[in-house]
Coordinates of C-alpha atoms and ligand atoms in Angstrom, one line a residue:
X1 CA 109.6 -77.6 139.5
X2 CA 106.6 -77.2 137.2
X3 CA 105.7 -73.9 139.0
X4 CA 109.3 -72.4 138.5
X5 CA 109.1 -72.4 134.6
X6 CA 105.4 -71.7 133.7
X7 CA 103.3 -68.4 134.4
X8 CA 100.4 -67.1 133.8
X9 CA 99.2 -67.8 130.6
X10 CA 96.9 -65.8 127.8
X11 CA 93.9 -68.4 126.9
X12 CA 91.5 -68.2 124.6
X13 CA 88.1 -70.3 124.8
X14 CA 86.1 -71.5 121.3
X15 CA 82.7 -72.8 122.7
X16 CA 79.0 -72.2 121.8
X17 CA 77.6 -73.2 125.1
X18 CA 78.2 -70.3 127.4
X19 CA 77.6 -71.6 130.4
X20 CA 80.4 -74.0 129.7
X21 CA 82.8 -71.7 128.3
X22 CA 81.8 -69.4 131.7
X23 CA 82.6 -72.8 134.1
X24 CA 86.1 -73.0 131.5
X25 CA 86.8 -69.7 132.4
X26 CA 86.0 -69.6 136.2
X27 CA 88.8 -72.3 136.6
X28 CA 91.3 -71.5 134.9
X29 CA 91.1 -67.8 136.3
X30 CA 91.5 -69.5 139.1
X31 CA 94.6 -71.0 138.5
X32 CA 95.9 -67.3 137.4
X33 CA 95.4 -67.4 134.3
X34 CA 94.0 -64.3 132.3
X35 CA 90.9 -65.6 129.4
X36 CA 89.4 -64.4 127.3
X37 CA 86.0 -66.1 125.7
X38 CA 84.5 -66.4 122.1
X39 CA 81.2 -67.8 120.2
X40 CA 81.6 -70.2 117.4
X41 CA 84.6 -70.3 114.8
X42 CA 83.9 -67.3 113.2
X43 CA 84.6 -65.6 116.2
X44 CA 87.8 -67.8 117.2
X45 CA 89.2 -67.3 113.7
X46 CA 88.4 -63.2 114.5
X47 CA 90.4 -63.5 117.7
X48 CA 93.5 -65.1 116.0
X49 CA 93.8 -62.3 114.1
X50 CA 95.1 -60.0 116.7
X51 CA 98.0 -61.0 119.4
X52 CA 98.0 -64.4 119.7
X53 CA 96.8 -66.2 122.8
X54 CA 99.1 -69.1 124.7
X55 CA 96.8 -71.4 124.4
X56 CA 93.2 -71.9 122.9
X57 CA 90.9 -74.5 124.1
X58 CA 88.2 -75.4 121.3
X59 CA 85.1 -77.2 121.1
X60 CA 85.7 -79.7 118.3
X61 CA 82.0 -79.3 117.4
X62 CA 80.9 -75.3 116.8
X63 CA 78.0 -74.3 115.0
X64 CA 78.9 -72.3 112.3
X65 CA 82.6 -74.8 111.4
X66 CA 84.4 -77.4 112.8
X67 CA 86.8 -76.9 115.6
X68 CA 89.3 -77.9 113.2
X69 CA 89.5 -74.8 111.6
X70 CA 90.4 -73.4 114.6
X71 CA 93.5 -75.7 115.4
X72 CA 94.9 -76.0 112.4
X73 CA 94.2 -71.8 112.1
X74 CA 96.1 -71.3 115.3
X75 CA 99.1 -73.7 114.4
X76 CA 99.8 -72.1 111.2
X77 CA 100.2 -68.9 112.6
X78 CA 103.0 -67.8 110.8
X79 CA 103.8 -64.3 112.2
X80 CA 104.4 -65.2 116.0
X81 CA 107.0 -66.7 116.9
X82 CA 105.8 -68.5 119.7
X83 CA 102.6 -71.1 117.6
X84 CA 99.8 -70.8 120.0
X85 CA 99.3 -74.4 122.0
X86 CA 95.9 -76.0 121.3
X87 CA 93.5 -78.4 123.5
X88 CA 90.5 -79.7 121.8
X89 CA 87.3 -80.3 123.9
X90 CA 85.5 -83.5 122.4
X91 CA 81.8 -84.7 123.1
X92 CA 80.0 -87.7 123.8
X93 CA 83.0 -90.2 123.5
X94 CA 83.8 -89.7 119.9
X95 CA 87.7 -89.8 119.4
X96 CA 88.0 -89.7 116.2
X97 CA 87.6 -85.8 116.1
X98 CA 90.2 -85.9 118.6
X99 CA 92.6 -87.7 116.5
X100 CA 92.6 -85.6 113.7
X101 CA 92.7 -82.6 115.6
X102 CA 95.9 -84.1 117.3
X103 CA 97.3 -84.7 114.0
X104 CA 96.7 -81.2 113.0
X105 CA 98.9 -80.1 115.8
X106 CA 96.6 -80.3 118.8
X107 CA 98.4 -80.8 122.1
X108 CA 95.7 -82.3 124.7
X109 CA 92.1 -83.1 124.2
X110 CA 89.3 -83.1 126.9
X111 CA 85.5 -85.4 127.2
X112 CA 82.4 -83.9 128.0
X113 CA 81.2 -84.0 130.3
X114 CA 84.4 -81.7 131.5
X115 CA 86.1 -82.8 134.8
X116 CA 87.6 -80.0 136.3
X117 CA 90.5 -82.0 137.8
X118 CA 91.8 -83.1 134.2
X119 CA 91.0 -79.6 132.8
X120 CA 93.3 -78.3 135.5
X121 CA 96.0 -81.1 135.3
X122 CA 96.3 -80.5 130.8
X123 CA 96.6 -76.8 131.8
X124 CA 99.1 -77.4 133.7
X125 CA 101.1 -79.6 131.4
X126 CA 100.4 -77.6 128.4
X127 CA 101.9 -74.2 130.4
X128 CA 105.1 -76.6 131.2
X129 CA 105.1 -77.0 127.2
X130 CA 104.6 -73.7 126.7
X131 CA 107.1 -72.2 128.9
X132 CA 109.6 -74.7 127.8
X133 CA 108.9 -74.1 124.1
X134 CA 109.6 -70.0 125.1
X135 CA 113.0 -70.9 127.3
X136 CA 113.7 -73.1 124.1
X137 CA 113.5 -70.2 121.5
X138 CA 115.0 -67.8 124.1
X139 CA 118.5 -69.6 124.3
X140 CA 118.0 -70.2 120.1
X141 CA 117.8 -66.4 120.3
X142 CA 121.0 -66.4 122.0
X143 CA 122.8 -68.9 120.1
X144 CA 121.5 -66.9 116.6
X145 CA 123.4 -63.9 118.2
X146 CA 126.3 -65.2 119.0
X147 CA 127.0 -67.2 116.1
X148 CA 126.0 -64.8 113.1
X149 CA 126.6 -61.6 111.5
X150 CA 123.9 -60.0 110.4
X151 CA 122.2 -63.5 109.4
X152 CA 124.8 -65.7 108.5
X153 CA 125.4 -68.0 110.4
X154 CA 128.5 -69.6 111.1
X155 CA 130.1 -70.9 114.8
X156 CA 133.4 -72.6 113.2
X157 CA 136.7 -71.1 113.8
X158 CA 136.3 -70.7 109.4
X159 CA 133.1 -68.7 109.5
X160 CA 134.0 -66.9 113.0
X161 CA 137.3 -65.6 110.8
X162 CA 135.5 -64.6 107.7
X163 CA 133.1 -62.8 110.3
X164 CA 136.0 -60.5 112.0
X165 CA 137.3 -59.6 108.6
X166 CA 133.6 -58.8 107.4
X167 CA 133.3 -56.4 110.4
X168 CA 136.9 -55.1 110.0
X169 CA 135.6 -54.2 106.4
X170 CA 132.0 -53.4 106.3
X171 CA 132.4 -49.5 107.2
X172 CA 135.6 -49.0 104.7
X173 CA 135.1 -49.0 100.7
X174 CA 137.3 -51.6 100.2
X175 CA 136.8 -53.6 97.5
X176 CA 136.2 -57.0 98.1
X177 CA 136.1 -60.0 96.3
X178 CA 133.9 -63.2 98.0
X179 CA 135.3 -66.8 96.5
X180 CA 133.3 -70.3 97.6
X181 CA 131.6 -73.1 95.8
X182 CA 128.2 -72.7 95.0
X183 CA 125.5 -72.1 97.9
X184 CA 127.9 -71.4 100.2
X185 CA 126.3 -67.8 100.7
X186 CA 128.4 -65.2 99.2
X187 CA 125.5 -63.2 98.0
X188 CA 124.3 -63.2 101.3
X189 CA 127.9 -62.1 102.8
X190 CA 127.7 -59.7 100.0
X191 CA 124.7 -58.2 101.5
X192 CA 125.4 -58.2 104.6
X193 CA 128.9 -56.1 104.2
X194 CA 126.6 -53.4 102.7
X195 CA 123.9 -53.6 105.4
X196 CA 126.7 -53.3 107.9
X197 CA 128.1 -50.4 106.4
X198 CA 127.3 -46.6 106.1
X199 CA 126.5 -47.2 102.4
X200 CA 123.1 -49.4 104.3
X201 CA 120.7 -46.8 103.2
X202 CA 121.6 -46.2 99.9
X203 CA 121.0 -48.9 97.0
X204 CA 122.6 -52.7 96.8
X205 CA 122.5 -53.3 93.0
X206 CA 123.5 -56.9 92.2
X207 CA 124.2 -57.3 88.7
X208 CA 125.1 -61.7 87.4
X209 CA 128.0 -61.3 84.7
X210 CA 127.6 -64.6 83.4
X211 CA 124.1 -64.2 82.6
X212 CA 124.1 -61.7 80.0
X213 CA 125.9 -61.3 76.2
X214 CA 128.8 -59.0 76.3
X215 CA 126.8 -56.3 74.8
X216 CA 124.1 -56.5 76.7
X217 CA 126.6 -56.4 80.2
X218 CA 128.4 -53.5 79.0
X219 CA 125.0 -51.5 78.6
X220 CA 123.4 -53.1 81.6
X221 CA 126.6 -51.8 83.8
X222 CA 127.6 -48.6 81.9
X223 CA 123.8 -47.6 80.7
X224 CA 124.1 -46.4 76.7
X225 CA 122.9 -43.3 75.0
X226 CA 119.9 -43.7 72.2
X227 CA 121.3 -44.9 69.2
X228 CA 124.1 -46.4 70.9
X229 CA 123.3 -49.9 68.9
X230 CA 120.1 -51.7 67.1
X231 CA 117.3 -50.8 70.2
X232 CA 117.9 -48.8 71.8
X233 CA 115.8 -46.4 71.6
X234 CA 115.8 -44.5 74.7
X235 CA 119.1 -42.8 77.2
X236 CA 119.4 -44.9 80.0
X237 CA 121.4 -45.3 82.9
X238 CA 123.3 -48.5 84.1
X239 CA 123.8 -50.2 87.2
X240 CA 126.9 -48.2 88.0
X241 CA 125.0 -44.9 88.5
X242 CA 122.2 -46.8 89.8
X243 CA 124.2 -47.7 92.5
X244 CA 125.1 -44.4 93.7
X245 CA 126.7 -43.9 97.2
X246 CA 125.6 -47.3 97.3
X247 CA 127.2 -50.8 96.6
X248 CA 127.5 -52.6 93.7
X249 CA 128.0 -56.4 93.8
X250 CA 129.1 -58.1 90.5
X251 CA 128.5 -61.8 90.6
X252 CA 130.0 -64.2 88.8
X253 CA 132.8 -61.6 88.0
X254 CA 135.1 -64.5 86.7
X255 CA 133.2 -65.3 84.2
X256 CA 132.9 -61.4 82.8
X257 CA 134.0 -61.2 79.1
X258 CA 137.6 -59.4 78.5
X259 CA 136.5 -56.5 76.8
X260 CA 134.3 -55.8 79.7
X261 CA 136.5 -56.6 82.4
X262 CA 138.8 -53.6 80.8
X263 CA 136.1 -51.1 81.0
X264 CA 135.2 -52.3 84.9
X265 CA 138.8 -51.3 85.3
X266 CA 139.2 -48.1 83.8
X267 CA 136.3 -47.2 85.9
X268 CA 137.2 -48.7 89.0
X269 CA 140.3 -46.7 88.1
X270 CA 138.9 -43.2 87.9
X271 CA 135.7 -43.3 89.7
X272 CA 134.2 -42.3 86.4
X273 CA 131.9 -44.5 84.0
X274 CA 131.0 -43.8 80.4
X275 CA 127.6 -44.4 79.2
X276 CA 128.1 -46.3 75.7
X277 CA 127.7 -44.6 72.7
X278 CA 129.6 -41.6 74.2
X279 CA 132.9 -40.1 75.8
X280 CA 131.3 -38.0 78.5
X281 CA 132.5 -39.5 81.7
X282 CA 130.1 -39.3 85.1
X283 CA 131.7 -39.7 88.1
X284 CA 130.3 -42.5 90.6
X285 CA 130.1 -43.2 94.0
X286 CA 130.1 -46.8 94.2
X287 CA 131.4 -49.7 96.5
X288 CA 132.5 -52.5 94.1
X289 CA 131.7 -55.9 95.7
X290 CA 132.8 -59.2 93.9
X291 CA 132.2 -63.1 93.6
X292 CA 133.0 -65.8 91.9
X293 CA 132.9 -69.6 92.3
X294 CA 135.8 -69.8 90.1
X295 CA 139.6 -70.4 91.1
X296 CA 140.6 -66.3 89.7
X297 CA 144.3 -67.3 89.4
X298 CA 144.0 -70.3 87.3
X299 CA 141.3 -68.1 85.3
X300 CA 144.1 -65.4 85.0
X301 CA 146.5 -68.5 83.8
X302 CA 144.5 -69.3 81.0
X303 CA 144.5 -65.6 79.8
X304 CA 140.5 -65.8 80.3
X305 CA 140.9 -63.1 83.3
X306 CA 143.0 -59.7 83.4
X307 CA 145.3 -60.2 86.6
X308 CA 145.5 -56.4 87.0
X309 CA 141.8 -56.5 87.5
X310 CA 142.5 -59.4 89.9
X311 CA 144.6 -57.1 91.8
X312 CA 141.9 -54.5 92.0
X313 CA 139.2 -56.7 93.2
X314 CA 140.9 -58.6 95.7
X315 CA 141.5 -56.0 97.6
X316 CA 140.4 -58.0 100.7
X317 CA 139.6 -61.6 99.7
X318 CA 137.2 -63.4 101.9
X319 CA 136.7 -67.3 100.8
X320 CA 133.8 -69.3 102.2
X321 CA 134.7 -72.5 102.7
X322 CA 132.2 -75.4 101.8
X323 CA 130.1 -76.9 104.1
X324 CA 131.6 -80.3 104.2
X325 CA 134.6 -78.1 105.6
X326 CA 132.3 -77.0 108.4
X327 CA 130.0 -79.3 109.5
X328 CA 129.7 -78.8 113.0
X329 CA 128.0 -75.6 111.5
X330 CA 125.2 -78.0 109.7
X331 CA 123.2 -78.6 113.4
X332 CA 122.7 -74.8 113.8
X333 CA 122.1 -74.2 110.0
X334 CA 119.6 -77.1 109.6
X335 CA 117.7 -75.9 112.9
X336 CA 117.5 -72.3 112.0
X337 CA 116.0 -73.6 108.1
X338 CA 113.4 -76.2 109.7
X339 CA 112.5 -73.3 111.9
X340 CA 111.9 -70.4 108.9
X341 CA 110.3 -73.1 106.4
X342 CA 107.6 -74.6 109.0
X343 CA 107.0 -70.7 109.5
X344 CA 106.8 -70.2 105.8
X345 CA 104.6 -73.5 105.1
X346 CA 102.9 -73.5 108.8
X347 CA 103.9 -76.8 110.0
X348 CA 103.5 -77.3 113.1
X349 CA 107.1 -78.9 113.6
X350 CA 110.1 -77.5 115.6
X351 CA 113.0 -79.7 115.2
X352 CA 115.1 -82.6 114.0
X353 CA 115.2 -86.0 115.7
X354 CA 118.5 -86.9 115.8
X355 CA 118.5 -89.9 113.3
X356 CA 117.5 -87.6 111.1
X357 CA 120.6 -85.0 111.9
X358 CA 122.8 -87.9 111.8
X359 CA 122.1 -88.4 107.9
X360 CA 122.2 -84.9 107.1
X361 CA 125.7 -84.9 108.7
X362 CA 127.4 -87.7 106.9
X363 CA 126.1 -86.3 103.2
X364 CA 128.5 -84.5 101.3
X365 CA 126.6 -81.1 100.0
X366 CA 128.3 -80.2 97.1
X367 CA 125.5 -77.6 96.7
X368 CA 126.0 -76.3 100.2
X369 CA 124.4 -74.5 102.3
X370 CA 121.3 -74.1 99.4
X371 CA 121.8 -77.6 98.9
X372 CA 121.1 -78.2 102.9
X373 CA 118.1 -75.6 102.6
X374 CA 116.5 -76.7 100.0
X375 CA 116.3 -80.7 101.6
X376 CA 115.4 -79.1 104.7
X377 CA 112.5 -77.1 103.7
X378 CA 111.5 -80.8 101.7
X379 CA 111.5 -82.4 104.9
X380 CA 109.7 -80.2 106.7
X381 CA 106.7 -80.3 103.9
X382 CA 107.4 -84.1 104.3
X383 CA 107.2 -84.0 108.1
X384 CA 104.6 -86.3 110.0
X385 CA 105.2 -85.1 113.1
X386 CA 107.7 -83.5 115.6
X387 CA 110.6 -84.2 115.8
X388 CA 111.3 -84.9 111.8
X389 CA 112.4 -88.3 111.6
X390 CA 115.1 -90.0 109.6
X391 CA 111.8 -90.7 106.9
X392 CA 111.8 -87.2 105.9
X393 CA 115.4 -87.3 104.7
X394 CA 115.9 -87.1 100.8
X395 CA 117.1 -90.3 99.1
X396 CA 119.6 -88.5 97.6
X397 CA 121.4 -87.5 100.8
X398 CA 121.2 -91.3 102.5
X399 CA 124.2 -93.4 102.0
X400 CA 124.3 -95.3 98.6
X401 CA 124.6 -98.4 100.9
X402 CA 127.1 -100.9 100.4
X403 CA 130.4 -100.3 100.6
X404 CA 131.4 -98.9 104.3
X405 CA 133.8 -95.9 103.1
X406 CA 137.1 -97.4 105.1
X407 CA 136.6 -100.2 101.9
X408 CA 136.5 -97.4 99.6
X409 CA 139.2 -95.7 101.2
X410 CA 141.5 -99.2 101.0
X411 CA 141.1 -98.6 96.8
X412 CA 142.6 -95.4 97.1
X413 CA 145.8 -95.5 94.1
X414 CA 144.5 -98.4 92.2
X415 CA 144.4 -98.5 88.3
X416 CA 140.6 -97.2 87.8
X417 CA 139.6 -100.0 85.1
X418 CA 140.6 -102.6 87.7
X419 CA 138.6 -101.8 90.4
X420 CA 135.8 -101.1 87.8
X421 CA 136.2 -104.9 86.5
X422 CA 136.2 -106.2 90.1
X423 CA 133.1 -104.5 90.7
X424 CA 131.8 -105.2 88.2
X425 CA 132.3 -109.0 88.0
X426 CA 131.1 -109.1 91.8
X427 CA 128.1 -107.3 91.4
X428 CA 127.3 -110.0 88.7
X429 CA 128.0 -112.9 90.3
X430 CA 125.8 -111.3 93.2
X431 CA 122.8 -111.2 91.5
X432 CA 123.0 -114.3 89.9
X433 CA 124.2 -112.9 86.6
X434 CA 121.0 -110.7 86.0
X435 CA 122.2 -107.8 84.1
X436 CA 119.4 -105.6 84.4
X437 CA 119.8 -106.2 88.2
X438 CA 123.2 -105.5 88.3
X439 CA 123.4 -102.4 86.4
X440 CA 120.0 -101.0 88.6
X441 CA 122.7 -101.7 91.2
X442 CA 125.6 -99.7 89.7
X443 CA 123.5 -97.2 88.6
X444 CA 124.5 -97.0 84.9
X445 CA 122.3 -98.3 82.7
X446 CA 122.0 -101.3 80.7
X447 CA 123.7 -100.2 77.7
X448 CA 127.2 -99.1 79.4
X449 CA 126.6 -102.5 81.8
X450 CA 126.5 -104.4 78.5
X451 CA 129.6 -102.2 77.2
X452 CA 131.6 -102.9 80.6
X453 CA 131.0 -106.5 80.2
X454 CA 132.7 -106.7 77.1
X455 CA 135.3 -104.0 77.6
X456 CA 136.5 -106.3 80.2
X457 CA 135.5 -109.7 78.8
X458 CA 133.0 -111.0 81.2
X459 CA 130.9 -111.8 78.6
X460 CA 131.2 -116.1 79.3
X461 CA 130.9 -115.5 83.0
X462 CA 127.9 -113.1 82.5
X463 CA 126.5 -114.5 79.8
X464 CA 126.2 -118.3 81.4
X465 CA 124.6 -117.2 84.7
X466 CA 122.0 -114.6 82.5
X467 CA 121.3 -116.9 79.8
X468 CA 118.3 -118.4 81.4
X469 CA 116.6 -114.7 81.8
Ligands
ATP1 N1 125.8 -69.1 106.7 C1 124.5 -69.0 106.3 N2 123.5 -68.8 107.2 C2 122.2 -68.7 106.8 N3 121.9 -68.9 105.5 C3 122.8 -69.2 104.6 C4 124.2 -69.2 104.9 N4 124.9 -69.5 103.8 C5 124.0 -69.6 102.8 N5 122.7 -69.4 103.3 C6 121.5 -69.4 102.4 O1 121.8 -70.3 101.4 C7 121.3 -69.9 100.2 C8 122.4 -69.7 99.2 O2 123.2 -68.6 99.5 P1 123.8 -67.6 98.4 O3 122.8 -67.3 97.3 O4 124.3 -66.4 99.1 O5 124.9 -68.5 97.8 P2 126.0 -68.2 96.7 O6 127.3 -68.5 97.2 O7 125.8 -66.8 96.1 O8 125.6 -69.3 95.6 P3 125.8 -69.3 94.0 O9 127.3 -69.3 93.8 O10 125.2 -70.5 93.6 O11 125.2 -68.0 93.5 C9 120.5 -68.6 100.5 O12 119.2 -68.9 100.6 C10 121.2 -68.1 101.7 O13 120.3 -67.3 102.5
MG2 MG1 125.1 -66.2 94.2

């Protein structure tokens, strides 16, 4: 069985003795494998450099470094994706070296005086790792494929639909407009409709219309002339032209001021922008992507949002739902961010342990997929080991414990200030009457505990039971 998944593997040898690094050598050629051979750390850190070996056996104790270098080196190699497997070769009974190198990502170590047996045998078992670390990534490959465009990923019936109407899109100059919650990825769906698109070669100009004054938007999107107001002193062009024959994604649309939002239409209109401070029109060649995190119809309700400009932009509508509404997409997600951050940081970890999965599911990511991102790449820098346990997980995503949620659930349609006095009163006679306990507990603090407790007239109750502290 072991035979069927592993191959021959590339090995390279760190040792100063060359007789032993020649004995190293002779075996493991002998087993099939090709190795190649090195002198101190300098030289192992040299070889590193280049294609990466499968595995590198290292003498803990080199001349010119410690073996160390070389493990930790060889498991922060962030370029390939397959992280080189490490076996550290240990003299004269010390563990200790052995331990640390372990906890730097080592896989095996070995004694001297080498046995050729055991040399053989954790060769063996560290080309069954190996090969099962490669079929591991292959299918991950596969599953990235399948369940993506261009990046995104997404395998629910919601994201699969946005994806067919991203494709149906991409090569037409539709414009669309992207709606979703916060860090659910419409920047990134905005760039990927340009990247799938013949417009990929030419610019993608993103340009955030609730971060600047309206002044300042109109000049940033229509450039202005000199003179045009107070400063400026020079011609120059606006995001418009600088998207030429290229896309144009304004995010945060629904929060563009009216005046603005006029102009956008006029030139959406005629394909024509004026720079301010002038009449002369340019014509443009531009595809107009959108977003917004806001509802656009209730924005158009409170007269905050032209609805003819609605119309314009929503040509196609493509809404990302939030996570929470997908989260049998959070496994894939979550795997694919541990994967890129212990790349970016180079941990040597790989996965989640499924504890640790199990929390992430039952949080509610209001930030969404950033949200999930962001915790993920904490845990990874937070990691002991491989898998990432349940440990790693953010306090903010565990449970608040207490309550199970079908208790919660029971409250639903009750008057708010009752089931604010019942909790109140029972976290209070809970803790004795310790107010400064109680409100740590409730998570206010002890000023609005103190205003509760007369609010609802607790005050006796309370106030017998606390007296003594
Ligand atoms: N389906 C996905 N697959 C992979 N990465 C994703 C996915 N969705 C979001 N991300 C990542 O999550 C982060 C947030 O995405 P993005 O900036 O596109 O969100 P947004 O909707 O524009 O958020 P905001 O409204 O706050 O600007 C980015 O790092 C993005 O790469
Ligand atoms: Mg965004």
């Amino acid at each position: 069985m072991a035979d069927s998944v592993s191959s021959a593997l590339q090995i390279l040898i760190v040792e100063d003795d060359r007789a032993h690094a020649r004995i190293i050598a002779e075996v493991l050629e002998g087993e099939g494998h090709r190795v190649a051979a090195v002198h101190g750390a300098r030289e192992g850190l040299a070889a590193l450099e280049g294609r990466p070996p499968d595995l590198v056996i290292t003498d803990l104790r080199l001349a010119d470094a410690s073996g160390l270098e070389i493990v930790r080196r060889a498991r922060a190699l962030r370029e390939s994706a397959a992280v080189p497997q490490v076996v550290v070769v240990t003299g004269y009974g010390t563990v200790e070296g052995a331990v640390e190198a372990m906890r730097c990502g080592a896989l095996h170590y070995l004694q001297k005086p080498l046995d050729v047996g055991i040399l053989r045998e954790t060769v063996r078992a560290a080309a069954d790792r190996i090969a099962l670390e490669r079929k591991n990534r292959e299918l991950q490959e596969t599953l990235d494929r399948a369940y993506s465009f261009q990046g995104i990923l997404g395998q629910t019936r919601a994201m699969q639909r946005v994806f067919d109407v991203m494709s149906q899109v991409a090569a037409t100059d539709a414009t669309v407009l992207i709606t979703g919650e916060s860090g659910t990825g419409k920047e990134l769906v905005a760039q990927a409709l340009h990247r799938a698109g013949p417009r990929r070669d030419a610019p993608f100009v993103p340009l955030n219309c609730a971060a600047l004054a309206e002044g300042v938007l109109e000049s940033e999107l229509f450039g202005h002339v000199r003179g045009a107001f107070t400063g400026a002193h020079a011609e120059r062009q606006g995001r418009f032209e600088a998207a030429h024959g290229g896309t144009l994604f304004l995010d945060e649309v629904g929060d563009m001021p009216l005046s603005t939002q006029a102009h956008l239409l006029r030139a959406l209109e005629s394909g024509e922008i004026v720079r301010v401070g002038t009449n002369t029109p340019r014509r443009v060649d531009v595809r107009v992507i959108a977003a917004t995190h806001r509802d656009l119809d209730s924005r158009v309700r409170e007269g905050a949002f032209r609805e003819d400009l609605g119309f314009r932009l929503r040509v196609v509508e493509l809404h990302i739902p939030p996570l929470r509404e997908r989260l049998a997409d959070l496994p894939h997600l979550a795997e694919h961010f541990v994967r890129e951050a212990a790349r970016r940081h180079g941990k040597p970890v790989r996965t989640l342990a499924p504890e640790a999965l199990e929390l992430l599911m039952a949080y509610r990511w209001p930030g969404n997929v950033r949200e999930l991102k962001n915790a993920v790449e904490s845990m990874v820098l937070l990691s002991r080991g491989d898998p990432i346990g349940p440990d790693a997980v953010p306090p903010y995503v565990r449970p608040a414990g207490g309550e199970p949620p079908d208790v919660l659930q029971a409250l639903s349609g009750l008057p708010l200030a009752q089931v604010e006095r019942a909790l109140v009163t029972n976290t209070l006679r809970d803790v004795g009457g310790n107010r400064e306990q109680a409100a740590r507990l409730l998570g206010v603090s002890a000023r609005t505990l103190y205003r509760k407790v007369s609010q609802y007239g607790l005050a006796r109750r309370a106030g017998r039971a606390g007296s003594a502290g």
